[in-house]
Tab-separated table of C-alpha atoms in Angstrom:
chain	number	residue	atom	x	y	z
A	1	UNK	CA	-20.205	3.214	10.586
A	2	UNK	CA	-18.968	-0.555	9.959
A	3	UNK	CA	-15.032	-0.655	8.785
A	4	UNK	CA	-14.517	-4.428	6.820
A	5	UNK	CA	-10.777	-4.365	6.637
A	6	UNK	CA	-8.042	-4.084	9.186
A	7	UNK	CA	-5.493	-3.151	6.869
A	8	UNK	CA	-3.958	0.070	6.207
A	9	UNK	CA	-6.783	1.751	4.467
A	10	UNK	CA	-9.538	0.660	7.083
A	11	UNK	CA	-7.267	1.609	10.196
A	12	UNK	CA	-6.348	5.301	8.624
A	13	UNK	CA	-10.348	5.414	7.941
A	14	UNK	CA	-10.728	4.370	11.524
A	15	UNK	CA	-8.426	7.312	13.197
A	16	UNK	CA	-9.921	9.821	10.656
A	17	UNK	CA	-13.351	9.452	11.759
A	18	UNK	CA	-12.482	9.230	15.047
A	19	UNK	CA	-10.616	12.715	14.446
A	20	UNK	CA	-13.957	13.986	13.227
A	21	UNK	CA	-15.579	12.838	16.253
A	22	UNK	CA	-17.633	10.313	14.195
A	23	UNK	CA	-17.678	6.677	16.308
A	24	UNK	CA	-17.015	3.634	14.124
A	25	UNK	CA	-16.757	-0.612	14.558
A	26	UNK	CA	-13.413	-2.017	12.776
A	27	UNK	CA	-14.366	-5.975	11.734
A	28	UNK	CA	-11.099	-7.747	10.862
A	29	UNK	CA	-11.129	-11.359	9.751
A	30	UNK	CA	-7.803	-12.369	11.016
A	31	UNK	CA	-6.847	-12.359	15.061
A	32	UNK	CA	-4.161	-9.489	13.772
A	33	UNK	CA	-4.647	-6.296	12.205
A	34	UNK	CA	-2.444	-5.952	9.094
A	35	UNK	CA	-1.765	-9.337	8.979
A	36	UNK	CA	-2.267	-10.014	5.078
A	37	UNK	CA	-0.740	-7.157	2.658
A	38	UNK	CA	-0.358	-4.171	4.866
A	39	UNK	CA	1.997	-6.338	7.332
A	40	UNK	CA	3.888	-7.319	4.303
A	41	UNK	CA	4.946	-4.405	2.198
A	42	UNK	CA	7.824	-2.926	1.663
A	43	UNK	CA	7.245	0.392	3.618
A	44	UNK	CA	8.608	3.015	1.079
A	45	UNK	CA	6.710	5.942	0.124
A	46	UNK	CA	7.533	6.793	-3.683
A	47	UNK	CA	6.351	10.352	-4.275
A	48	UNK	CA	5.294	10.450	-8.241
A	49	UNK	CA	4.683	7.196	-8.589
A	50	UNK	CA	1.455	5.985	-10.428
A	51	UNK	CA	-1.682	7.228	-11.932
A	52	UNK	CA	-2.319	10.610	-12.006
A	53	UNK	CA	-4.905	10.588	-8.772
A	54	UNK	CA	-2.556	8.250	-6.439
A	55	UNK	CA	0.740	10.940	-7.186
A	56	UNK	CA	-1.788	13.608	-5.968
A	57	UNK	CA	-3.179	11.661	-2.752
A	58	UNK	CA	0.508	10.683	-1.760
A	59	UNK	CA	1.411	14.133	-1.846
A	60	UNK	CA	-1.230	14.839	0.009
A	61	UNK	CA	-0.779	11.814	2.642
A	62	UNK	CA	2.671	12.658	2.962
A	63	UNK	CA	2.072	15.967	3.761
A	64	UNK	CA	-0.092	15.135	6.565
A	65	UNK	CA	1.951	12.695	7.960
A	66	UNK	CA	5.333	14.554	8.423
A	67	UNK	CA	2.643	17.242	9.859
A	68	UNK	CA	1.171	15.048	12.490
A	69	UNK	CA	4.175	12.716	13.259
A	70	UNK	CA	6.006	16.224	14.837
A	71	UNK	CA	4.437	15.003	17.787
A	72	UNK	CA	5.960	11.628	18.423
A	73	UNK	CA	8.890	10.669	19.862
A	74	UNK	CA	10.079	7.993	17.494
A	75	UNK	CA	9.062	9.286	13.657
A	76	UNK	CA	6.735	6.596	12.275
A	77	UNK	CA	8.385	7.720	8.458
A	78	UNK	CA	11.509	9.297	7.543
A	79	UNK	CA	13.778	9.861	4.754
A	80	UNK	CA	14.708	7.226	2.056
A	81	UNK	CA	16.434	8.325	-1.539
A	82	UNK	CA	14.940	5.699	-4.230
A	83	UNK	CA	16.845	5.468	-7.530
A	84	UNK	CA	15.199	3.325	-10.295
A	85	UNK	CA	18.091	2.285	-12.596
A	86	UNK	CA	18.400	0.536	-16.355
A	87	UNK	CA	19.850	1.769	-19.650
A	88	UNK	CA	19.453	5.859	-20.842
A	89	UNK	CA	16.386	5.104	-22.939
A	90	UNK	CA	14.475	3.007	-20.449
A	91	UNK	CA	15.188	5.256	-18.254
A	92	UNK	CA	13.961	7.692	-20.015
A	93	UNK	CA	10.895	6.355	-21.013
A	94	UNK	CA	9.715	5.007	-17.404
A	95	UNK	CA	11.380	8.332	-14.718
A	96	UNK	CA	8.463	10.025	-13.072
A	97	UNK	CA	7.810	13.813	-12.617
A	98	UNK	CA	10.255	14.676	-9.265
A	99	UNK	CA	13.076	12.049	-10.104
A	100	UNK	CA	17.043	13.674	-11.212
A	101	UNK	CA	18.137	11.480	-14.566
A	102	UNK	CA	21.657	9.990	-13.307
A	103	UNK	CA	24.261	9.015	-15.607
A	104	UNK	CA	26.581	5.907	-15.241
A	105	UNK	CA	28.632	7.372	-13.107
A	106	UNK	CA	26.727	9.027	-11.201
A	107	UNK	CA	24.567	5.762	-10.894
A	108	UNK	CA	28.013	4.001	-9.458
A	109	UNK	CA	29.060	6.590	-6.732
A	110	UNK	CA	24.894	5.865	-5.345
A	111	UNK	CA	24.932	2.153	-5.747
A	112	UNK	CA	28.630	1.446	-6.256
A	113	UNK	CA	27.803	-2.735	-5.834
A	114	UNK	CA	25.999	-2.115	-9.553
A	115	UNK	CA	28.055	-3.934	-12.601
A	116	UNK	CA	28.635	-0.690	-14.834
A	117	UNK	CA	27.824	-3.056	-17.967
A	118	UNK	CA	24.492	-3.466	-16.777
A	119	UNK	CA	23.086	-0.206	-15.963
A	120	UNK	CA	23.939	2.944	-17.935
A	121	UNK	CA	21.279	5.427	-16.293
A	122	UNK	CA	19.093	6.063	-13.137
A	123	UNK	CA	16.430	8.434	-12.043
A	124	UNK	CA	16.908	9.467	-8.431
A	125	UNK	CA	14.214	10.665	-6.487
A	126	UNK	CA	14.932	12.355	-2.792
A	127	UNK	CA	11.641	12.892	-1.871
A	128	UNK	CA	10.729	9.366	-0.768
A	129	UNK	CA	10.081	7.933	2.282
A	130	UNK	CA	10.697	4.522	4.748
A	131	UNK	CA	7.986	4.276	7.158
A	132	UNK	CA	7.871	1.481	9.883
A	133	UNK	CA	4.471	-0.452	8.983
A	134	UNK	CA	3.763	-1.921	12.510
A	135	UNK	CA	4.663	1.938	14.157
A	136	UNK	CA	2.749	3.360	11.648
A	137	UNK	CA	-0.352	0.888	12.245
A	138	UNK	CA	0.263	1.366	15.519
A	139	UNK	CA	0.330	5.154	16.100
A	140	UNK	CA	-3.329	4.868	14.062
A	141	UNK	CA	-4.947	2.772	16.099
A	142	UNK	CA	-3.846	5.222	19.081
A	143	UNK	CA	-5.805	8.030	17.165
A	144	UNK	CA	-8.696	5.514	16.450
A	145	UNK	CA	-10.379	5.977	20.053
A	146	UNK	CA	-13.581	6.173	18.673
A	147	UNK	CA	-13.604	2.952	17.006
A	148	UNK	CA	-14.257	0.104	18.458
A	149	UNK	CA	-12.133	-2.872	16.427
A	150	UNK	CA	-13.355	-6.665	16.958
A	151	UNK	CA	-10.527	-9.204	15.400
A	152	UNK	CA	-11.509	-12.557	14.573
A	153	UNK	CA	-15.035	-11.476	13.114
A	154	UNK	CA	-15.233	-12.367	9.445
A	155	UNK	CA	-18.172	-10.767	7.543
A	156	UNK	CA	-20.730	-13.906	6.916
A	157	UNK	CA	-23.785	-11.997	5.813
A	158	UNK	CA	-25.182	-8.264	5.603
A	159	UNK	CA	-28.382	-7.097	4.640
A	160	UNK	CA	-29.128	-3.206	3.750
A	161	UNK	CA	-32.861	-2.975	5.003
A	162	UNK	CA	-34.647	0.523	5.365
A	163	UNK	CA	-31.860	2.326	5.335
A	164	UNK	CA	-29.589	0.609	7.718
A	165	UNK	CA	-26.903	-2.464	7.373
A	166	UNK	CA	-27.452	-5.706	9.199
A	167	UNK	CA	-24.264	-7.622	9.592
A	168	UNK	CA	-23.358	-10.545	10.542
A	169	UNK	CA	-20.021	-12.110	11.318
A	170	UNK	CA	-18.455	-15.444	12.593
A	171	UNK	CA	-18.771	-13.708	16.165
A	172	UNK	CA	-21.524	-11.630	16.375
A	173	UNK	CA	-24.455	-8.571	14.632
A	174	UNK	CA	-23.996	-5.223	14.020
A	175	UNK	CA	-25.828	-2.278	12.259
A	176	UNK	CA	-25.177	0.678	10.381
A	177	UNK	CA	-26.065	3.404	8.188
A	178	UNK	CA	-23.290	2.764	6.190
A	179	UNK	CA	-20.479	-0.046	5.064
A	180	UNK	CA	-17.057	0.772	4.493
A	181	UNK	CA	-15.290	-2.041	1.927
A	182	UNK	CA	-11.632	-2.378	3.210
A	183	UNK	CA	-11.347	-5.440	2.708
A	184	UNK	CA	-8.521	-5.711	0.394
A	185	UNK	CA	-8.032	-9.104	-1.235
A	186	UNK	CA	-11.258	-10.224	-0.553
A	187	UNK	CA	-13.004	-6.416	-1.395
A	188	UNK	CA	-14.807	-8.012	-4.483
A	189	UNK	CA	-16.034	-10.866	-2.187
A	190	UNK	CA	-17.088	-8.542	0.659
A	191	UNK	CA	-19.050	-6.497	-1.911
A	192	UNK	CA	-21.106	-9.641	-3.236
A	193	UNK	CA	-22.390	-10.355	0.290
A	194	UNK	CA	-23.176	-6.931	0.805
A	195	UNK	CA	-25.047	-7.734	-2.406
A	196	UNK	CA	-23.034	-4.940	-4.426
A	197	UNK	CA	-22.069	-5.850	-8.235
A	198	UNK	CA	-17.891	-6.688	-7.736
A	199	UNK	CA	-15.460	-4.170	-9.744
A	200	UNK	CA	-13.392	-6.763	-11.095
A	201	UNK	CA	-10.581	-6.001	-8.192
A	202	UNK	CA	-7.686	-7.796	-9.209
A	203	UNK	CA	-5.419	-9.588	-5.883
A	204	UNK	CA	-1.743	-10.083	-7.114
A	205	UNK	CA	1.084	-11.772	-5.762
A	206	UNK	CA	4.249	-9.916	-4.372
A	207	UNK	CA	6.693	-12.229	-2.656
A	208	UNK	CA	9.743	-9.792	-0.828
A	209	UNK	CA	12.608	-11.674	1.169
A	210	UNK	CA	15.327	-10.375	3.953
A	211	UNK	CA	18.396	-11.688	2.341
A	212	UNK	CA	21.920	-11.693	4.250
A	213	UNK	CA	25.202	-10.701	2.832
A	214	UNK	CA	28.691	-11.343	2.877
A	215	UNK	CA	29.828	-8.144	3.549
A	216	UNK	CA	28.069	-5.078	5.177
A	217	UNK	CA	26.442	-2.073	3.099
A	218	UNK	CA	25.931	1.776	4.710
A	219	UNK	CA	22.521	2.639	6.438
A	220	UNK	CA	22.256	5.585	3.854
A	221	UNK	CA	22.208	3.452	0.163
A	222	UNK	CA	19.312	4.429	-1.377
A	223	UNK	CA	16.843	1.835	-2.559
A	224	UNK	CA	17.273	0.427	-5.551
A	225	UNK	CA	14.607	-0.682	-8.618
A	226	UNK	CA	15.595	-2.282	-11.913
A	227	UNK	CA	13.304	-1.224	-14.872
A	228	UNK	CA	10.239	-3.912	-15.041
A	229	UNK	CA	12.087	-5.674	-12.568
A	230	UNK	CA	13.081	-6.378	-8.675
A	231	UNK	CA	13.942	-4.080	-6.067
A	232	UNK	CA	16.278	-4.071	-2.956
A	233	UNK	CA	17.041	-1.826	-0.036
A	234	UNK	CA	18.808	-1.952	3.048
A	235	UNK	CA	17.278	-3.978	5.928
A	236	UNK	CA	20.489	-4.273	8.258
A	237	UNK	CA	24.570	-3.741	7.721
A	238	UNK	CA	24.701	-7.324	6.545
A	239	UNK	CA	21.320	-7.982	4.617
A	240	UNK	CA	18.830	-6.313	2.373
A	241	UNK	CA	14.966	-6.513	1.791
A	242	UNK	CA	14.607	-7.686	-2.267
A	243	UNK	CA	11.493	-8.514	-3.827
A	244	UNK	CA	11.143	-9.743	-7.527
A	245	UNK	CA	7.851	-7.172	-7.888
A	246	UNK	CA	5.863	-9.873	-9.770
A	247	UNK	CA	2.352	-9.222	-10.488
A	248	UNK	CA	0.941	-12.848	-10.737
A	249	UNK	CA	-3.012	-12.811	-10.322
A	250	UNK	CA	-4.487	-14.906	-7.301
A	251	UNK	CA	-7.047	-16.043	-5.218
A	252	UNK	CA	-7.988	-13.868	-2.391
A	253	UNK	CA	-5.985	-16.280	0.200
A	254	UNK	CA	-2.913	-16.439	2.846
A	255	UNK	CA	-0.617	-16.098	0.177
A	256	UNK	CA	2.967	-18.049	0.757
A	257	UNK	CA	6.379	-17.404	-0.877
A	258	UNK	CA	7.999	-20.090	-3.483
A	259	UNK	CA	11.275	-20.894	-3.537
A	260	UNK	CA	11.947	-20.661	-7.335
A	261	UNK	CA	10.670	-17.278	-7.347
A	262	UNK	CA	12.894	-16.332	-4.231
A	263	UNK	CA	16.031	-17.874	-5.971
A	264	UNK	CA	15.457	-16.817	-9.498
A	265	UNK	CA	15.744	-12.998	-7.744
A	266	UNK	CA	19.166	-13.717	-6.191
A	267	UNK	CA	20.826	-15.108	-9.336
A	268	UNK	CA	19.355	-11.911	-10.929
A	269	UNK	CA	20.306	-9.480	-8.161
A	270	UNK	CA	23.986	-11.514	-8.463
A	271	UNK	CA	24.099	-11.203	-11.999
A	272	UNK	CA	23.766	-6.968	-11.903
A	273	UNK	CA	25.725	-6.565	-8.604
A	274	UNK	CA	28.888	-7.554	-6.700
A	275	UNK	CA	26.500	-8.425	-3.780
A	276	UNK	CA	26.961	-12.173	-2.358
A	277	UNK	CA	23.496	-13.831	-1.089
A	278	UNK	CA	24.489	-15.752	1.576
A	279	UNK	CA	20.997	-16.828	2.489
A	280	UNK	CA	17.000	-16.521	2.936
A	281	UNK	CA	16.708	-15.181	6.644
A	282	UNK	CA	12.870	-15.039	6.100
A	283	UNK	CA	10.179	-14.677	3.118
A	284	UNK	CA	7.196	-13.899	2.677
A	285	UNK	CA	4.103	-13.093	-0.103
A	286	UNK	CA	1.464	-10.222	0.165
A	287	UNK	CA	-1.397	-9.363	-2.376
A	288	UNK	CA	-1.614	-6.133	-3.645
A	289	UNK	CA	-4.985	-5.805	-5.723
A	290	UNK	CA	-6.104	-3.711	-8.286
A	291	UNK	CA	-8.690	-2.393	-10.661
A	292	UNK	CA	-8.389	-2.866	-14.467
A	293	UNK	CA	-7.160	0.589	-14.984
A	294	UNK	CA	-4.748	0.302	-12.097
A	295	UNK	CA	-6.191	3.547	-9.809
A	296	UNK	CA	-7.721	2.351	-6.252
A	297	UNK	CA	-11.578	2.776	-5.616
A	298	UNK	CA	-13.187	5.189	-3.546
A	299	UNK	CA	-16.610	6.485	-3.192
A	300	UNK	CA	-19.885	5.095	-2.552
A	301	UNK	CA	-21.103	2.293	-4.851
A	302	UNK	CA	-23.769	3.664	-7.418
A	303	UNK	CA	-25.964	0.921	-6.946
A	304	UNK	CA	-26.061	-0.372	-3.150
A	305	UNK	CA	-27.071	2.099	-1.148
A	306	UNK	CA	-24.818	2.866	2.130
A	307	UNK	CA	-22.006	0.746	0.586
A	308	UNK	CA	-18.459	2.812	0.199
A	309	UNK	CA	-15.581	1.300	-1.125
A	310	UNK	CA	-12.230	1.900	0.415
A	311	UNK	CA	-10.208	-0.750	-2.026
A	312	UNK	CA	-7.607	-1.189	-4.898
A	313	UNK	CA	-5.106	0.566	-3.299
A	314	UNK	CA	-2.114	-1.783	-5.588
A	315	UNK	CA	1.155	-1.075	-4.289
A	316	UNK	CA	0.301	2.637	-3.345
A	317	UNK	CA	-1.423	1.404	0.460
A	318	UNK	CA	0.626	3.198	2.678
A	319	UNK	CA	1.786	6.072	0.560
A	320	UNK	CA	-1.952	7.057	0.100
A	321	UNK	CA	-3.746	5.712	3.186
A	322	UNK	CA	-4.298	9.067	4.582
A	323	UNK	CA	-4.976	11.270	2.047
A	324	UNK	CA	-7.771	8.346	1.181
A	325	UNK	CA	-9.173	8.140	4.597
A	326	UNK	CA	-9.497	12.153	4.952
A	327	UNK	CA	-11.625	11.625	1.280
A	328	UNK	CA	-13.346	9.100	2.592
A	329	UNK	CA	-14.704	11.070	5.741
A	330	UNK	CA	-15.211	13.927	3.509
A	331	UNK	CA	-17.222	11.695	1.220
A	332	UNK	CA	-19.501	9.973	3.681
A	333	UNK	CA	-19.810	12.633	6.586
A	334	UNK	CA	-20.341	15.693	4.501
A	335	UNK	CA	-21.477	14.542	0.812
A	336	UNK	CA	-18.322	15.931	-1.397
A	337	UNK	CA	-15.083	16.027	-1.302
A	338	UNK	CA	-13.537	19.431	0.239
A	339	UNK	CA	-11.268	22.053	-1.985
A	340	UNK	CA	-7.876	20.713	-1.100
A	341	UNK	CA	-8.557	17.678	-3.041
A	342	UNK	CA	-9.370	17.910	-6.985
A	343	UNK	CA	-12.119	17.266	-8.319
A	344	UNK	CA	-10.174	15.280	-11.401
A	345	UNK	CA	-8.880	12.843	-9.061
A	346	UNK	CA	-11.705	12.178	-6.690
A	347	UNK	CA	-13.500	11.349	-10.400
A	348	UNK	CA	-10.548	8.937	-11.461
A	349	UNK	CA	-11.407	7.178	-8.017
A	350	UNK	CA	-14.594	6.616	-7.949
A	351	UNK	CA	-16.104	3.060	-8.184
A	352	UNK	CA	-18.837	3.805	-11.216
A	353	UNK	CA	-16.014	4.309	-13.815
A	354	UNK	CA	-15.638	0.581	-13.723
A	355	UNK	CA	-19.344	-0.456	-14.490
């Protein structure tokens, strides 16, 4: 099998099959794996959060991962309370199955730094999860011995002939029986050389910044989200990670911070705190992409033969990667998905609803 994608989704495919015995090439564009969105998000795993079909996979992927993790020395994930906060009937209206409504003052003793005018409620949820993103990439690509993974080999050309995939990349050929779209940003773009219809995938911006303070804040404050707006966590005793959570549409490209976005969030994070910004310490922009109906894509295209998408993944990457992997494999190395999985979401996934 041929990966496309070095990201979270095609690495977790990458140790799965190699679980399963099944021996796999990993084509990555970039000299880096991760380097684009998966190397740039903000590493918490929000249990209830989304569609239907990505709450039931990140159960799912959590489940696994606290399972197989037992084993390490150094947890690759590990527990991180996530409180979204705004007034009692946005609140209301947005709190997820799983999350404890909060009143104001039970919203103050959490995130005491809050301006009580601004905030009247919060929905807390316990369950969540920080993972380390370059431990967690790492540990995979330890389980990935079967796969052989080639960085600096963009896709240039592929050709499905007889039942097997010719490809061709800026370094070499390789052949398959079957094309797994990882690709991320560029998934719709992969697709049309494989000479697969695109779904429409769409790559959005979402710029996050390490921002120091002027005094410190406790290891243990939980991470905070504003309704329809930014978030913030701790990074270190004397900064947090913040990101403005826009959803701009973009190119499929390097994507680079701006400094009006990145200031616009501190005056907003100064206006509904007591927190001081004393400065930028680094930024940077990722692209989370999507399908129209916001749910991530996978299953094998209805019209290419031998071509499976592994793509749309949004904001849910890491949360999901490998409960979407373990599909994946069941999905191409057995023909159906097994019983632990419904059959509702593996529907809501698949890439012919969006034909």
């Amino acid at each position: 099998m041929i990966i496309i994608g070095g990201g979270i989704a095609g690495i977790s495919l990458a140790a799965e099959l190699s679980n399963r015995g099944q021996a796999a090439t990993l084509l990555e564009a970039e000299d880096q794996l991760a380097y684009h969105t998966s190397g740039r998000s903000a590493q918490q795993l929000v249990l209830g959060y989304g569609p239907p079909a990505v709450r039931e996979l990140t159960d799912i992927s959590v489940e696994m991962l606290l399972a197989r993790q037992q084993v390490l020395a150094q947890p690759v994930a590990w527990p991180s309370r996530f409180m979204m906060v705004g007034t009692e009937t946005e609140i209301a209206a947005h709190a997820y199955p799983g999350q404890t409504l909060q009143d104001r003052d039970a919203v103050r003793q959490l995130l005491p730094e809050l301006r009580p005018e601004r905030f009247t409620a919060g929905a807390l949820d316990e369950r969540s999860l920080r993972t380390g993103a370059d431990a967690m990439m790492a540990w995979l690509v330890t389980q990935a011995e079967h796969c052989e993974i080639r960085l600096g080999e963009r896709v240039t050309a592929a050709e499905h002939i007889d039942g097997t995939w010719y490809v061709t990349t800026t370094q070499g050929k390789y052949q398959s029986n079957v094309v797994i779209n990882a690709a991320g940003a560029w998934a719709d773009q992969v697709a049309q050389l494989c000479g697969a219809s695109p779904l429409g995938l769409t790559p959005l911006r979402r710029t996050a910044a390490i921002l120091g303070l002027d005094r410190p804040i406790s290891s243990d404050r939980c991470m905070m989200m504003k309704v329809d707006g930014y978030y913030y966590r701790y990074e270190t005793e004397d900064a947090i990670l913040a990101s403005p959570q826009e959803a701009e549409p973009s190119p499929a490209v390097d994507a680079q911070p701006r400094a009006n976005d990145i200031d616009d969030l501190i005056q907003e994070i100064e206006a509904d705190t007591t927190l001081h910004i004393t400065g930028v310490r680094s930024a940077w922009t990722g692209l989370r992409t999507e399908a129209a109906d916001g749910t991530p894509v996978v299953g094998f295209d209805d019209a290419q033969p031998g071509f499976f998408w592994l793509a749309g993944q949004s904001g849910y990457g890491f949360q999901t990667s490998l409960g979407f992997a373990r599909l994946a494999a069941d999905l191409m190395i057995d023909g159906t998905a097994g019983e632990w999985v419904s059959h509702a979401s593996v529907t809501a996934l698949a890439p012919d609803r969006l034909r």
